[in-house]
mmCIF file with all atom_site columns, C-alpha atoms in Angstrom:
data_model
loop_
_atom_site.group_PDB
_atom_site.id
_atom_site.type_symbol
_atom_site.label_atom_id
_atom_site.label_alt_id
_atom_site.label_comp_id
_atom_site.label_asym_id
_atom_site.label_entity_id
_atom_site.label_seq_id
_atom_site.pdbx_PDB_ins_code
_atom_site.Cartn_x
_atom_site.Cartn_y
_atom_site.Cartn_z
_atom_site.occupancy
_atom_site.B_iso_or_equiv
_atom_site.pdbx_formal_charge
_atom_site.auth_seq_id
_atom_site.auth_comp_id
_atom_site.auth_asym_id
_atom_site.auth_atom_id
_atom_site.pdbx_PDB_model_num
ATOM 1   C CA . MET C 1 1   ? -32.403 -10.403 25.545  1.00 0.00 ? 1   MET C CA 1
ATOM 2   C CA . LYS C 1 2   ? -33.805 -13.867 24.912  1.00 0.00 ? 2   LYS C CA 1
ATOM 3   C CA . GLN C 1 3   ? -31.597 -16.858 25.694  1.00 0.00 ? 3   GLN C CA 1
ATOM 4   C CA . SER C 1 4   ? -31.553 -17.990 22.044  1.00 0.00 ? 4   SER C CA 1
ATOM 5   C CA . ALA C 1 5   ? -30.270 -14.594 20.917  1.00 0.00 ? 5   ALA C CA 1
ATOM 6   C CA . LEU C 1 6   ? -27.543 -14.695 23.558  1.00 0.00 ? 6   LEU C CA 1
ATOM 7   C CA . ILE C 1 7   ? -26.438 -18.118 22.361  1.00 0.00 ? 7   ILE C CA 1
ATOM 8   C CA . ILE C 1 8   ? -26.268 -16.913 18.758  1.00 0.00 ? 8   ILE C CA 1
ATOM 9   C CA . LEU C 1 9   ? -24.183 -13.883 19.759  1.00 0.00 ? 9   LEU C CA 1
ATOM 10  C CA . LEU C 1 10  ? -21.860 -16.103 21.787  1.00 0.00 ? 10  LEU C CA 1
ATOM 11  C CA . LEU C 1 11  ? -21.383 -18.490 18.885  1.00 0.00 ? 11  LEU C CA 1
ATOM 12  C CA . LEU C 1 12  ? -20.627 -15.604 16.536  1.00 0.00 ? 12  LEU C CA 1
ATOM 13  C CA . PHE C 1 13  ? -18.079 -14.258 18.996  1.00 0.00 ? 13  PHE C CA 1
ATOM 14  C CA . VAL C 1 14  ? -16.393 -17.630 19.353  1.00 0.00 ? 14  VAL C CA 1
ATOM 15  C CA . PHE C 1 15  ? -16.280 -18.176 15.581  1.00 0.00 ? 15  PHE C CA 1
ATOM 16  C CA . ALA C 1 16  ? -14.888 -14.715 14.898  1.00 0.00 ? 16  ALA C CA 1
ATOM 17  C CA . ASN C 1 17  ? -12.075 -15.229 17.358  1.00 0.00 ? 17  ASN C CA 1
ATOM 18  C CA . ALA C 1 18  ? -11.404 -18.816 16.312  1.00 0.00 ? 18  ALA C CA 1
ATOM 19  C CA . SER C 1 19  ? -11.071 -17.858 12.668  1.00 0.00 ? 19  SER C CA 1
ATOM 20  C CA . GLY C 1 20  ? -8.421  -15.303 13.522  1.00 0.00 ? 20  GLY C CA 1
ATOM 21  C CA . GLN C 1 21  ? -6.479  -17.241 16.143  1.00 0.00 ? 21  GLN C CA 1
ATOM 22  C CA . GLY C 1 22  ? -2.973  -18.243 15.195  1.00 0.00 ? 22  GLY C CA 1
ATOM 23  C CA . ILE C 1 23  ? -2.433  -15.138 13.012  1.00 0.00 ? 23  ILE C CA 1
ATOM 24  C CA . SER C 1 24  ? 0.115   -12.530 14.068  1.00 0.00 ? 24  SER C CA 1
ATOM 25  C CA . ILE C 1 25  ? 2.570   -10.041 12.629  1.00 0.00 ? 25  ILE C CA 1
ATOM 26  C CA . ASN C 1 26  ? 5.304   -11.547 14.809  1.00 0.00 ? 26  ASN C CA 1
ATOM 27  C CA . ILE C 1 27  ? 6.327   -15.003 15.969  1.00 0.00 ? 27  ILE C CA 1
ATOM 28  C CA . PRO C 1 28  ? 4.631   -16.042 19.235  1.00 0.00 ? 28  PRO C CA 1
ATOM 29  C CA . THR C 1 29  ? 6.193   -15.036 22.537  1.00 0.00 ? 29  THR C CA 1
ATOM 30  C CA . LYS C 1 30  ? 5.906   -18.625 23.692  1.00 0.00 ? 30  LYS C CA 1
ATOM 31  C CA . ILE C 1 31  ? 7.234   -20.814 20.898  1.00 0.00 ? 31  ILE C CA 1
ATOM 32  C CA . LYS C 1 32  ? 5.854   -24.347 20.667  1.00 0.00 ? 32  LYS C CA 1
ATOM 33  C CA . LYS C 1 33  ? 8.382   -26.713 19.131  1.00 0.00 ? 33  LYS C CA 1
ATOM 34  C CA . ASP C 1 34  ? 5.763   -29.063 17.682  1.00 0.00 ? 34  ASP C CA 1
ATOM 35  C CA . LYS C 1 35  ? 3.720   -26.311 15.995  1.00 0.00 ? 35  LYS C CA 1
ATOM 36  C CA . LYS C 1 36  ? 3.791   -25.701 12.248  1.00 0.00 ? 36  LYS C CA 1
ATOM 37  C CA . TYR C 1 37  ? 4.684   -22.097 11.376  1.00 0.00 ? 37  TYR C CA 1
ATOM 38  C CA . LEU C 1 38  ? 3.826   -20.376 8.108   1.00 0.00 ? 38  LEU C CA 1
ATOM 39  C CA . PHE C 1 39  ? 5.013   -16.957 6.976   1.00 0.00 ? 39  PHE C CA 1
ATOM 40  C CA . TYR C 1 40  ? 2.935   -15.383 4.203   1.00 0.00 ? 40  TYR C CA 1
ATOM 41  C CA . LEU C 1 41  ? 4.445   -12.608 2.063   1.00 0.00 ? 41  LEU C CA 1
ATOM 42  C CA . HIS C 1 42  ? 1.850   -10.880 -0.097  1.00 0.00 ? 42  HIS C CA 1
ATOM 43  C CA . GLY C 1 43  ? 2.060   -9.301  -3.536  1.00 0.00 ? 43  GLY C CA 1
ATOM 44  C CA . ALA C 1 44  ? 3.022   -5.714  -4.355  1.00 0.00 ? 44  ALA C CA 1
ATOM 45  C CA . ILE C 1 45  ? -0.546  -4.430  -4.645  1.00 0.00 ? 45  ILE C CA 1
ATOM 46  C CA . VAL C 1 46  ? -1.174  -5.054  -0.934  1.00 0.00 ? 46  VAL C CA 1
ATOM 47  C CA . GLN C 1 47  ? 1.953   -3.088  -0.071  1.00 0.00 ? 47  GLN C CA 1
ATOM 48  C CA . GLN C 1 48  ? 0.689   -0.246  -2.253  1.00 0.00 ? 48  GLN C CA 1
ATOM 49  C CA . GLN C 1 49  ? -3.000  -0.259  -1.284  1.00 0.00 ? 49  GLN C CA 1
ATOM 50  C CA . GLY C 1 50  ? -3.287  -2.141  2.006   1.00 0.00 ? 50  GLY C CA 1
ATOM 51  C CA . ALA C 1 51  ? -5.118  -5.273  3.137   1.00 0.00 ? 51  ALA C CA 1
ATOM 52  C CA . ASN C 1 52  ? -8.225  -4.466  1.067   1.00 0.00 ? 52  ASN C CA 1
ATOM 53  C CA . ALA C 1 53  ? -6.362  -3.946  -2.205  1.00 0.00 ? 53  ALA C CA 1
ATOM 54  C CA . VAL C 1 54  ? -8.306  -4.104  -5.465  1.00 0.00 ? 54  VAL C CA 1
ATOM 55  C CA . SER C 1 55  ? -6.895  -4.498  -8.967  1.00 0.00 ? 55  SER C CA 1
ATOM 56  C CA . GLN C 1 56  ? -8.853  -3.176  -11.939 1.00 0.00 ? 56  GLN C CA 1
ATOM 57  C CA . THR C 1 57  ? -7.717  -6.268  -13.829 1.00 0.00 ? 57  THR C CA 1
ATOM 58  C CA . TYR C 1 58  ? -7.834  -9.051  -11.228 1.00 0.00 ? 58  TYR C CA 1
ATOM 59  C CA . GLY C 1 59  ? -10.298 -7.803  -8.639  1.00 0.00 ? 59  GLY C CA 1
ATOM 60  C CA . LYS C 1 60  ? -9.942  -7.987  -4.858  1.00 0.00 ? 60  LYS C CA 1
ATOM 61  C CA . TYR C 1 61  ? -6.822  -9.334  -3.215  1.00 0.00 ? 61  TYR C CA 1
ATOM 62  C CA . LEU C 1 62  ? -8.330  -11.326 -0.337  1.00 0.00 ? 62  LEU C CA 1
ATOM 63  C CA . TYR C 1 63  ? -5.326  -11.037 1.931   1.00 0.00 ? 63  TYR C CA 1
ATOM 64  C CA . ASN C 1 64  ? -7.134  -11.753 5.191   1.00 0.00 ? 64  ASN C CA 1
ATOM 65  C CA . ASP C 1 65  ? -9.010  -14.693 3.682   1.00 0.00 ? 65  ASP C CA 1
ATOM 66  C CA . ILE C 1 66  ? -5.709  -16.233 2.621   1.00 0.00 ? 66  ILE C CA 1
ATOM 67  C CA . LEU C 1 67  ? -4.344  -15.903 6.154   1.00 0.00 ? 67  LEU C CA 1
ATOM 68  C CA . ASP C 1 68  ? -7.534  -17.364 7.629   1.00 0.00 ? 68  ASP C CA 1
ATOM 69  C CA . THR C 1 69  ? -7.311  -20.322 5.276   1.00 0.00 ? 69  THR C CA 1
ATOM 70  C CA . PHE C 1 70  ? -3.830  -21.215 6.501   1.00 0.00 ? 70  PHE C CA 1
ATOM 71  C CA . SER C 1 71  ? -4.765  -20.605 10.140  1.00 0.00 ? 71  SER C CA 1
ATOM 72  C CA . LYS C 1 72  ? -7.819  -22.849 9.912   1.00 0.00 ? 72  LYS C CA 1
ATOM 73  C CA . ASN C 1 73  ? -5.583  -25.598 8.569   1.00 0.00 ? 73  ASN C CA 1
ATOM 74  C CA . GLY C 1 74  ? -3.556  -25.641 11.772  1.00 0.00 ? 74  GLY C CA 1
ATOM 75  C CA . PHE C 1 75  ? -0.699  -23.242 11.090  1.00 0.00 ? 75  PHE C CA 1
ATOM 76  C CA . SER C 1 76  ? 0.624   -20.496 13.293  1.00 0.00 ? 76  SER C CA 1
ATOM 77  C CA . VAL C 1 77  ? 0.548   -17.769 10.630  1.00 0.00 ? 77  VAL C CA 1
ATOM 78  C CA . ILE C 1 78  ? 2.948   -14.828 10.658  1.00 0.00 ? 78  ILE C CA 1
ATOM 79  C CA . SER C 1 79  ? 2.175   -12.053 8.197   1.00 0.00 ? 79  SER C CA 1
ATOM 80  C CA . GLU C 1 80  ? 1.738   -8.317  7.977   1.00 0.00 ? 80  GLU C CA 1
ATOM 81  C CA . VAL C 1 81  ? 0.958   -5.684  5.396   1.00 0.00 ? 81  VAL C CA 1
ATOM 82  C CA . ARG C 1 82  ? 4.368   -4.329  4.452   1.00 0.00 ? 82  ARG C CA 1
ATOM 83  C CA . PRO C 1 83  ? 4.694   -0.540  4.723   1.00 0.00 ? 83  PRO C CA 1
ATOM 84  C CA . ARG C 1 84  ? 4.575   1.222   1.369   1.00 0.00 ? 84  ARG C CA 1
ATOM 85  C CA . ASN C 1 85  ? 8.184   2.321   1.772   1.00 0.00 ? 85  ASN C CA 1
ATOM 86  C CA . ALA C 1 86  ? 9.433   -1.116  2.873   1.00 0.00 ? 86  ALA C CA 1
ATOM 87  C CA . GLU C 1 87  ? 12.649  -2.177  1.143   1.00 0.00 ? 87  GLU C CA 1
ATOM 88  C CA . ALA C 1 88  ? 12.538  -5.793  -0.048  1.00 0.00 ? 88  ALA C CA 1
ATOM 89  C CA . HIS C 1 89  ? 15.986  -6.883  1.168   1.00 0.00 ? 89  HIS C CA 1
ATOM 90  C CA . GLU C 1 90  ? 15.531  -5.291  4.588   1.00 0.00 ? 90  GLU C CA 1
ATOM 91  C CA . TYR C 1 91  ? 12.158  -6.985  4.964   1.00 0.00 ? 91  TYR C CA 1
ATOM 92  C CA . ALA C 1 92  ? 13.704  -10.308 3.955   1.00 0.00 ? 92  ALA C CA 1
ATOM 93  C CA . THR C 1 93  ? 16.301  -9.844  6.698   1.00 0.00 ? 93  THR C CA 1
ATOM 94  C CA . LYS C 1 94  ? 13.575  -9.065  9.230   1.00 0.00 ? 94  LYS C CA 1
ATOM 95  C CA . THR C 1 95  ? 11.745  -12.268 8.340   1.00 0.00 ? 95  THR C CA 1
ATOM 96  C CA . ALA C 1 96  ? 14.940  -14.328 8.290   1.00 0.00 ? 96  ALA C CA 1
ATOM 97  C CA . VAL C 1 97  ? 15.670  -13.193 11.861  1.00 0.00 ? 97  VAL C CA 1
ATOM 98  C CA . GLN C 1 98  ? 12.216  -14.382 12.938  1.00 0.00 ? 98  GLN C CA 1
ATOM 99  C CA . VAL C 1 99  ? 12.814  -17.762 11.325  1.00 0.00 ? 99  VAL C CA 1
ATOM 100 C CA . LEU C 1 100 ? 16.179  -18.038 13.048  1.00 0.00 ? 100 LEU C CA 1
ATOM 101 C CA . LYS C 1 101 ? 14.518  -17.427 16.411  1.00 0.00 ? 101 LYS C CA 1
ATOM 102 C CA . LEU C 1 102 ? 12.148  -20.327 15.737  1.00 0.00 ? 102 LEU C CA 1
ATOM 103 C CA . LEU C 1 103 ? 15.042  -22.575 14.775  1.00 0.00 ? 103 LEU C CA 1
ATOM 104 C CA . GLN C 1 104 ? 17.056  -21.546 17.840  1.00 0.00 ? 104 GLN C CA 1
ATOM 105 C CA . ALA C 1 105 ? 14.033  -22.325 20.032  1.00 0.00 ? 105 ALA C CA 1
ATOM 106 C CA . GLY C 1 106 ? 14.071  -25.895 18.733  1.00 0.00 ? 106 GLY C CA 1
ATOM 107 C CA . VAL C 1 107 ? 11.415  -25.767 16.011  1.00 0.00 ? 107 VAL C CA 1
ATOM 108 C CA . PRO C 1 108 ? 12.431  -28.270 13.286  1.00 0.00 ? 108 PRO C CA 1
ATOM 109 C CA . ALA C 1 109 ? 13.180  -26.586 9.956   1.00 0.00 ? 109 ALA C CA 1
ATOM 110 C CA . LYS C 1 110 ? 10.674  -28.905 8.256   1.00 0.00 ? 110 LYS C CA 1
ATOM 111 C CA . ASN C 1 111 ? 7.918   -27.302 10.369  1.00 0.00 ? 111 ASN C CA 1
ATOM 112 C CA . ILE C 1 112 ? 8.612   -23.830 8.969   1.00 0.00 ? 112 ILE C CA 1
ATOM 113 C CA . THR C 1 113 ? 7.209   -22.688 5.621   1.00 0.00 ? 113 THR C CA 1
ATOM 114 C CA . ILE C 1 114 ? 7.576   -19.318 3.902   1.00 0.00 ? 114 ILE C CA 1
ATOM 115 C CA . VAL C 1 115 ? 4.964   -18.643 1.211   1.00 0.00 ? 115 VAL C CA 1
ATOM 116 C CA . GLY C 1 116 ? 5.625   -15.748 -1.128  1.00 0.00 ? 116 GLY C CA 1
ATOM 117 C CA . ALA C 1 117 ? 3.240   -14.410 -3.770  1.00 0.00 ? 117 ALA C CA 1
ATOM 118 C CA . SER C 1 118 ? 4.589   -12.377 -6.700  1.00 0.00 ? 118 SER C CA 1
ATOM 119 C CA . ALA C 1 119 ? 6.679   -9.586  -5.110  1.00 0.00 ? 119 ALA C CA 1
ATOM 120 C CA . GLY C 1 120 ? 6.565   -11.606 -1.915  1.00 0.00 ? 120 GLY C CA 1
ATOM 121 C CA . ALA C 1 121 ? 8.144   -14.516 -3.771  1.00 0.00 ? 121 ALA C CA 1
ATOM 122 C CA . TYR C 1 122 ? 11.243  -12.449 -4.543  1.00 0.00 ? 122 TYR C CA 1
ATOM 123 C CA . ILE C 1 123 ? 11.512  -11.626 -0.842  1.00 0.00 ? 123 ILE C CA 1
ATOM 124 C CA . THR C 1 124 ? 11.095  -15.349 -0.110  1.00 0.00 ? 124 THR C CA 1
ATOM 125 C CA . ILE C 1 125 ? 14.070  -16.222 -2.321  1.00 0.00 ? 125 ILE C CA 1
ATOM 126 C CA . ASP C 1 126 ? 16.110  -13.548 -0.534  1.00 0.00 ? 126 ASP C CA 1
ATOM 127 C CA . ILE C 1 127 ? 15.197  -15.161 2.809   1.00 0.00 ? 127 ILE C CA 1
ATOM 128 C CA . ALA C 1 128 ? 16.317  -18.545 1.492   1.00 0.00 ? 128 ALA C CA 1
ATOM 129 C CA . MET C 1 129 ? 19.670  -17.090 0.482   1.00 0.00 ? 129 MET C CA 1
ATOM 130 C CA . GLN C 1 130 ? 20.149  -15.454 3.878   1.00 0.00 ? 130 GLN C CA 1
ATOM 131 C CA . LEU C 1 131 ? 19.216  -18.498 5.955   1.00 0.00 ? 131 LEU C CA 1
ATOM 132 C CA . GLY C 1 132 ? 21.156  -21.065 3.938   1.00 0.00 ? 132 GLY C CA 1
ATOM 133 C CA . ASN C 1 133 ? 19.089  -23.886 5.447   1.00 0.00 ? 133 ASN C CA 1
ATOM 134 C CA . ALA C 1 134 ? 18.122  -26.600 2.956   1.00 0.00 ? 134 ALA C CA 1
ATOM 135 C CA . ASN C 1 135 ? 15.431  -28.022 5.263   1.00 0.00 ? 135 ASN C CA 1
ATOM 136 C CA . VAL C 1 136 ? 13.223  -24.928 5.507   1.00 0.00 ? 136 VAL C CA 1
ATOM 137 C CA . ASN C 1 137 ? 10.201  -25.034 3.176   1.00 0.00 ? 137 ASN C CA 1
ATOM 138 C CA . TYR C 1 138 ? 9.586   -22.287 0.617   1.00 0.00 ? 138 TYR C CA 1
ATOM 139 C CA . ALA C 1 139 ? 6.612   -21.868 -1.698  1.00 0.00 ? 139 ALA C CA 1
ATOM 140 C CA . ILE C 1 140 ? 6.791   -19.252 -4.435  1.00 0.00 ? 140 ILE C CA 1
ATOM 141 C CA . MET C 1 141 ? 3.842   -18.170 -6.556  1.00 0.00 ? 141 MET C CA 1
ATOM 142 C CA . GLY C 1 142 ? 3.772   -16.173 -9.784  1.00 0.00 ? 142 GLY C CA 1
ATOM 143 C CA . MET C 1 143 ? 7.425   -15.179 -9.751  1.00 0.00 ? 143 MET C CA 1
ATOM 144 C CA . CYS C 1 144 ? 9.615   -16.391 -12.603 1.00 0.00 ? 144 CYS C CA 1
ATOM 145 C CA . HIS C 1 145 ? 9.834   -14.501 -15.903 1.00 0.00 ? 145 HIS C CA 1
ATOM 146 C CA . ASP C 1 146 ? 12.275  -14.834 -18.775 1.00 0.00 ? 146 ASP C CA 1
ATOM 147 C CA . GLY C 1 147 ? 15.671  -13.946 -17.402 1.00 0.00 ? 147 GLY C CA 1
ATOM 148 C CA . THR C 1 148 ? 14.749  -14.323 -13.721 1.00 0.00 ? 148 THR C CA 1
ATOM 149 C CA . ALA C 1 149 ? 17.106  -17.274 -13.275 1.00 0.00 ? 149 ALA C CA 1
ATOM 150 C CA . ASP C 1 150 ? 19.939  -15.258 -14.850 1.00 0.00 ? 150 ASP C CA 1
ATOM 151 C CA . ASN C 1 151 ? 19.628  -12.679 -12.072 1.00 0.00 ? 151 ASN C CA 1
ATOM 152 C CA . TYR C 1 152 ? 20.438  -15.383 -9.518  1.00 0.00 ? 152 TYR C CA 1
ATOM 153 C CA . ALA C 1 153 ? 23.061  -17.277 -11.509 1.00 0.00 ? 153 ALA C CA 1
ATOM 154 C CA . ASP C 1 154 ? 25.835  -16.612 -8.996  1.00 0.00 ? 154 ASP C CA 1
ATOM 155 C CA . LYS C 1 155 ? 23.633  -16.915 -5.883  1.00 0.00 ? 155 LYS C CA 1
ATOM 156 C CA . LYS C 1 156 ? 23.364  -19.853 -3.498  1.00 0.00 ? 156 LYS C CA 1
ATOM 157 C CA . ILE C 1 157 ? 19.686  -20.545 -2.848  1.00 0.00 ? 157 ILE C CA 1
ATOM 158 C CA . CYS C 1 158 ? 19.027  -23.118 -0.120  1.00 0.00 ? 158 CYS C CA 1
ATOM 159 C CA . GLY C 1 159 ? 15.754  -24.789 0.840   1.00 0.00 ? 159 GLY C CA 1
ATOM 160 C CA . ASN C 1 160 ? 12.972  -27.190 -0.021  1.00 0.00 ? 160 ASN C CA 1
ATOM 161 C CA . PHE C 1 161 ? 10.945  -25.533 -2.786  1.00 0.00 ? 161 PHE C CA 1
ATOM 162 C CA . TYR C 1 162 ? 7.461   -25.617 -4.258  1.00 0.00 ? 162 TYR C CA 1
ATOM 163 C CA . SER C 1 163 ? 6.640   -23.379 -7.218  1.00 0.00 ? 163 SER C CA 1
ATOM 164 C CA . ILE C 1 164 ? 3.127   -22.523 -8.386  1.00 0.00 ? 164 ILE C CA 1
ATOM 165 C CA . PHE C 1 165 ? 2.324   -20.657 -11.575 1.00 0.00 ? 165 PHE C CA 1
ATOM 166 C CA . GLU C 1 166 ? -0.682  -20.062 -13.796 1.00 0.00 ? 166 GLU C CA 1
ATOM 167 C CA . ALA C 1 167 ? -0.385  -20.877 -17.512 1.00 0.00 ? 167 ALA C CA 1
ATOM 168 C CA . SER C 1 168 ? -2.226  -17.686 -18.502 1.00 0.00 ? 168 SER C CA 1
ATOM 169 C CA . ASP C 1 169 ? 0.042   -15.487 -16.358 1.00 0.00 ? 169 ASP C CA 1
ATOM 170 C CA . GLY C 1 170 ? 3.151   -13.662 -17.506 1.00 0.00 ? 170 GLY C CA 1
ATOM 171 C CA . ALA C 1 171 ? 5.154   -15.399 -14.777 1.00 0.00 ? 171 ALA C CA 1
ATOM 172 C CA . GLY C 1 172 ? 5.940   -19.038 -15.532 1.00 0.00 ? 172 GLY C CA 1
ATOM 173 C CA . SER C 1 173 ? 8.054   -21.991 -14.482 1.00 0.00 ? 173 SER C CA 1
ATOM 174 C CA . CYS C 1 174 ? 10.865  -21.636 -11.936 1.00 0.00 ? 174 CYS C CA 1
ATOM 175 C CA . LYS C 1 175 ? 12.607  -24.873 -12.922 1.00 0.00 ? 175 LYS C CA 1
ATOM 176 C CA . THR C 1 176 ? 15.635  -23.080 -14.348 1.00 0.00 ? 176 THR C CA 1
ATOM 177 C CA . LEU C 1 177 ? 15.972  -21.093 -11.138 1.00 0.00 ? 177 LEU C CA 1
ATOM 178 C CA . LEU C 1 178 ? 15.610  -23.895 -8.603  1.00 0.00 ? 178 LEU C CA 1
ATOM 179 C CA . GLU C 1 179 ? 15.759  -27.387 -10.079 1.00 0.00 ? 179 GLU C CA 1
ATOM 180 C CA . ASN C 1 180 ? 18.854  -29.554 -9.505  1.00 0.00 ? 180 ASN C CA 1
ATOM 181 C CA . LYS C 1 181 ? 20.724  -26.959 -7.462  1.00 0.00 ? 181 LYS C CA 1
ATOM 182 C CA . GLU C 1 182 ? 23.267  -28.205 -4.910  1.00 0.00 ? 182 GLU C CA 1
ATOM 183 C CA . CYS C 1 183 ? 21.670  -26.443 -1.931  1.00 0.00 ? 183 CYS C CA 1
ATOM 184 C CA . THR C 1 184 ? 18.032  -27.288 -2.693  1.00 0.00 ? 184 THR C CA 1
ATOM 185 C CA . LYS C 1 185 ? 16.697  -30.276 -0.777  1.00 0.00 ? 185 LYS C CA 1
ATOM 186 C CA . GLY C 1 186 ? 13.862  -30.668 -3.236  1.00 0.00 ? 186 GLY C CA 1
ATOM 187 C CA . PHE C 1 187 ? 11.878  -28.924 -5.949  1.00 0.00 ? 187 PHE C CA 1
ATOM 188 C CA . GLU C 1 188 ? 8.307   -29.503 -7.096  1.00 0.00 ? 188 GLU C CA 1
ATOM 189 C CA . GLU C 1 189 ? 6.154   -27.355 -9.341  1.00 0.00 ? 189 GLU C CA 1
ATOM 190 C CA . LEU C 1 190 ? 2.466   -26.963 -10.101 1.00 0.00 ? 190 LEU C CA 1
ATOM 191 C CA . GLU C 1 191 ? 1.141   -25.443 -13.319 1.00 0.00 ? 191 GLU C CA 1
ATOM 192 C CA . LEU C 1 192 ? -2.433  -24.191 -13.075 1.00 0.00 ? 192 LEU C CA 1
ATOM 193 C CA . HIS C 1 193 ? -4.909  -23.672 -15.902 1.00 0.00 ? 193 HIS C CA 1
ATOM 194 C CA . MET C 1 194 ? -7.494  -21.403 -14.317 1.00 0.00 ? 194 MET C CA 1
ATOM 195 C CA . GLY C 1 195 ? -7.388  -18.731 -17.018 1.00 0.00 ? 195 GLY C CA 1
ATOM 196 C CA . ASN C 1 196 ? -7.287  -15.793 -14.614 1.00 0.00 ? 196 ASN C CA 1
ATOM 197 C CA . GLY C 1 197 ? -3.688  -14.718 -15.121 1.00 0.00 ? 197 GLY C CA 1
ATOM 198 C CA . HIS C 1 198 ? -1.904  -13.198 -12.142 1.00 0.00 ? 198 HIS C CA 1
ATOM 199 C CA . GLY C 1 199 ? -5.235  -13.105 -10.329 1.00 0.00 ? 199 GLY C CA 1
ATOM 200 C CA . PHE C 1 200 ? -4.833  -16.775 -9.387  1.00 0.00 ? 200 PHE C CA 1
ATOM 201 C CA . LEU C 1 201 ? -2.883  -15.702 -6.292  1.00 0.00 ? 201 LEU C CA 1
ATOM 202 C CA . TYR C 1 202 ? -5.342  -12.988 -5.234  1.00 0.00 ? 202 TYR C CA 1
ATOM 203 C CA . GLN C 1 203 ? -7.645  -15.429 -3.456  1.00 0.00 ? 203 GLN C CA 1
ATOM 204 C CA . PRO C 1 204 ? -7.300  -18.714 -1.558  1.00 0.00 ? 204 PRO C CA 1
ATOM 205 C CA . TYR C 1 205 ? -8.486  -20.761 -4.529  1.00 0.00 ? 205 TYR C CA 1
ATOM 206 C CA . HIS C 1 206 ? -8.593  -24.464 -3.768  1.00 0.00 ? 206 HIS C CA 1
ATOM 207 C CA . GLN C 1 207 ? -6.665  -25.116 -7.005  1.00 0.00 ? 207 GLN C CA 1
ATOM 208 C CA . TRP C 1 208 ? -3.462  -23.898 -5.352  1.00 0.00 ? 208 TRP C CA 1
ATOM 209 C CA . VAL C 1 209 ? -4.281  -24.051 -1.649  1.00 0.00 ? 209 VAL C CA 1
ATOM 210 C CA . GLN C 1 210 ? -4.956  -27.795 -1.457  1.00 0.00 ? 210 GLN C CA 1
ATOM 211 C CA . PRO C 1 211 ? -1.851  -28.905 -3.391  1.00 0.00 ? 211 PRO C CA 1
ATOM 212 C CA . LEU C 1 212 ? 0.270   -26.509 -1.339  1.00 0.00 ? 212 LEU C CA 1
ATOM 213 C CA . LEU C 1 213 ? -1.109  -27.848 1.946   1.00 0.00 ? 213 LEU C CA 1
ATOM 214 C CA . GLN C 1 214 ? -0.463  -31.411 0.816   1.00 0.00 ? 214 GLN C CA 1
ATOM 215 C CA . TRP C 1 215 ? 3.110   -30.520 -0.109  1.00 0.00 ? 215 TRP C CA 1
ATOM 216 C CA . ILE C 1 216 ? 3.734   -28.862 3.263   1.00 0.00 ? 216 ILE C CA 1
ATOM 217 C CA . TYR C 1 217 ? 2.309   -31.803 5.198   1.00 0.00 ? 217 TYR C CA 1
ATOM 218 C CA . LYS C 1 218 ? 4.437   -34.221 3.180   1.00 0.00 ? 218 LYS C CA 1
ATOM 219 C CA . ALA C 1 219 ? 7.550   -32.107 3.743   1.00 0.00 ? 219 ALA C CA 1
ATOM 220 C CA . GLY C 1 220 ? 6.885   -32.095 7.495   1.00 0.00 ? 220 GLY C CA 1
ATOM 221 C CA . LYS C 1 221 ? 6.903   -35.887 7.859   1.00 0.00 ? 221 LYS C CA 1
#
C-alpha cells in the first residue's frame, strides 16, 4: 500500500477514535476532579427503538451525534440506551448513584451536568429530587405540559436549572415548575422558534446546543 494511502487510513482511524473518546455508559474508573462530566438522558423513542430510532413525524433521532457533540466540546459524557423495560425511577436512582460517586471523589457539583430530553427530562427531575444538591446542573428539554407542575407541587426539587422548549411543540415553559423555588440555585429558560415541534431535540441543532454549552460553562465558573 502506498505511503499516502497509509497516512489517510491512519488519520481516519485517529479521527474515529477521537470523536468517540470521552463517551461511556458508566463513569470513568479513574475520576479526574477537574473534568466536566455530562450525563445525557434520551427521549422515549430511543428506549423503544434503539440508538438509530426514527420517528415518522420528526425523522431520525441522532443519539450518537448528540453524544459526539458534547464529547467534542470537552465533556466526559455518560449515556446509554435505556433497556425497553427500564423503569424511570429505578434508572434515575442508578444515575443518581453515579453522580454521588463523582461528588464523593471530589468532583465539584458545578462540574456535573445532567441533560434530559423529553422522557429523559422527567428522569432528570427525579435525579434532582434524589440528590438534593442545589449546585448540580440540570438541563431539561421538551418536558413541561399543562399540569406538569401540579404533579410536583409537594416535591422538593434541588439544583441549578436550564429549560429549553420549542414554541411549536406541545411541551412548553417550565417556569411554574422550577422558578423561584427554595432549593433551586438558579433557573434560566430558552424558547426556540424552529418550527419543528418535538423534533427540535432529535438532533444536535446549534440553536439549542450553543446556548446550553454557554450556560454550562457559565455555571462552572
